[in-house]
Amino acid sequence: MTYSLDYLFIIEYARYDHVFVKIIWHEIHSIISEPVCFLLL
């Protein structure tokens, strides 16, 4: 249940601050190799 609540909180926060999420997603793409990024997209 705790994981679900945390996940919902992340979703709500993502909807609240899109710029912050875009920055984090960009950092994730920078860390992961391109082939994996294509799979995620």
Short mmCIF file of N, CA and C in Angstrom, two decimals:
data_model
loop_
_atom_site.label_atom_id
_atom_site.label_comp_id
_atom_site.label_asym_id
_atom_site.label_seq_id
_atom_site.Cartn_x
_atom_site.Cartn_y
_atom_site.Cartn_z
N MET A 1 0.83 -1.20 0.00
CA MET A 1 0.00 0.00 0.00
C MET A 1 0.88 1.26 0.00
N THR A 2 1.95 1.19 0.76
CA THR A 2 2.83 2.36 0.84
C THR A 2 3.40 2.69 -0.53
N TYR A 3 3.77 1.65 -1.28
CA TYR A 3 4.33 1.86 -2.62
C TYR A 3 3.28 2.51 -3.51
N SER A 4 2.04 2.06 -3.39
CA SER A 4 0.95 2.61 -4.22
C SER A 4 0.74 4.08 -3.89
N LEU A 5 0.77 4.42 -2.62
CA LEU A 5 0.56 5.81 -2.21
C LEU A 5 1.71 6.68 -2.72
N ASP A 6 2.92 6.17 -2.62
CA ASP A 6 4.08 6.91 -3.12
C ASP A 6 3.97 7.11 -4.63
N TYR A 7 3.51 6.07 -5.32
CA TYR A 7 3.36 6.16 -6.78
C TYR A 7 2.33 7.21 -7.14
N LEU A 8 1.22 7.23 -6.42
CA LEU A 8 0.17 8.22 -6.69
C LEU A 8 0.69 9.63 -6.41
N PHE A 9 1.50 9.75 -5.37
CA PHE A 9 2.08 11.05 -5.04
C PHE A 9 2.99 11.53 -6.17
N ILE A 10 3.78 10.60 -6.71
CA ILE A 10 4.69 10.94 -7.81
C ILE A 10 3.89 11.38 -9.03
N ILE A 11 2.79 10.68 -9.31
CA ILE A 11 1.95 11.03 -10.46
C ILE A 11 1.37 12.42 -10.27
N GLU A 12 0.85 12.70 -9.08
CA GLU A 12 0.27 14.02 -8.80
C GLU A 12 1.33 15.10 -8.94
N TYR A 13 2.54 14.82 -8.43
CA TYR A 13 3.62 15.80 -8.49
C TYR A 13 4.04 16.03 -9.94
N ALA A 14 4.03 14.95 -10.72
CA ALA A 14 4.40 15.05 -12.13
C ALA A 14 3.40 15.96 -12.86
N ARG A 15 2.14 15.82 -12.53
CA ARG A 15 1.11 16.64 -13.17
C ARG A 15 1.21 18.09 -12.70
N TYR A 16 1.82 18.27 -11.53
CA TYR A 16 1.92 19.62 -10.97
C TYR A 16 3.14 20.37 -11.50
N ASP A 17 4.23 19.65 -11.68
CA ASP A 17 5.47 20.30 -12.12
C ASP A 17 6.09 19.52 -13.28
N HIS A 18 5.63 19.81 -14.50
CA HIS A 18 6.09 19.09 -15.68
C HIS A 18 7.56 19.38 -15.99
N VAL A 19 8.00 20.60 -15.73
CA VAL A 19 9.37 20.96 -16.04
C VAL A 19 10.35 20.12 -15.22
N PHE A 20 10.04 19.96 -13.93
CA PHE A 20 10.90 19.16 -13.06
C PHE A 20 10.99 17.73 -13.57
N VAL A 21 9.87 17.17 -13.96
CA VAL A 21 9.83 15.79 -14.48
C VAL A 21 10.65 15.68 -15.76
N LYS A 22 10.53 16.68 -16.63
CA LYS A 22 11.28 16.66 -17.89
C LYS A 22 12.78 16.66 -17.60
N ILE A 23 13.20 17.42 -16.59
CA ILE A 23 14.62 17.47 -16.24
C ILE A 23 15.09 16.10 -15.73
N ILE A 24 14.30 15.49 -14.86
CA ILE A 24 14.65 14.17 -14.31
C ILE A 24 14.69 13.13 -15.43
N TRP A 25 13.68 13.17 -16.33
CA TRP A 25 13.62 12.22 -17.44
C TRP A 25 14.84 12.40 -18.34
N HIS A 26 15.28 13.65 -18.54
CA HIS A 26 16.46 13.91 -19.36
C HIS A 26 17.70 13.30 -18.71
N GLU A 27 17.79 13.42 -17.38
CA GLU A 27 18.92 12.84 -16.65
C GLU A 27 18.91 11.33 -16.79
N ILE A 28 17.73 10.73 -16.73
CA ILE A 28 17.60 9.27 -16.86
C ILE A 28 18.08 8.84 -18.25
N HIS A 29 17.67 9.58 -19.27
CA HIS A 29 18.09 9.27 -20.64
C HIS A 29 19.60 9.41 -20.79
N SER A 30 20.19 10.35 -20.06
CA SER A 30 21.63 10.56 -20.15
C SER A 30 22.39 9.38 -19.55
N ILE A 31 21.79 8.76 -18.52
CA ILE A 31 22.45 7.65 -17.84
C ILE A 31 22.29 6.35 -18.62
N ILE A 32 21.06 6.09 -19.08
CA ILE A 32 20.77 4.83 -19.77
C ILE A 32 21.29 4.89 -21.22
N SER A 33 21.74 3.74 -21.70
CA SER A 33 22.23 3.68 -23.09
C SER A 33 21.09 3.92 -24.07
N GLU A 34 21.41 4.39 -25.27
CA GLU A 34 20.38 4.72 -26.25
C GLU A 34 19.47 3.56 -26.62
N PRO A 35 19.97 2.33 -26.83
CA PRO A 35 19.08 1.21 -27.17
C PRO A 35 17.99 1.02 -26.12
N VAL A 36 18.35 1.15 -24.84
CA VAL A 36 17.37 1.00 -23.77
C VAL A 36 16.37 2.14 -23.82
N CYS A 37 16.84 3.35 -24.14
CA CYS A 37 15.95 4.51 -24.24
C CYS A 37 14.90 4.28 -25.32
N PHE A 38 15.32 3.73 -26.44
CA PHE A 38 14.37 3.46 -27.53
C PHE A 38 13.32 2.46 -27.07
N LEU A 39 13.71 1.49 -26.25
CA LEU A 39 12.75 0.52 -25.74
C LEU A 39 11.76 1.20 -24.80
N LEU A 40 12.25 2.15 -24.00
CA LEU A 40 11.38 2.86 -23.07
C LEU A 40 10.40 3.75 -23.82
N LEU A 41 10.87 4.34 -24.92
CA LEU A 41 9.99 5.21 -25.69
C LEU A 41 8.98 4.37 -26.46
#
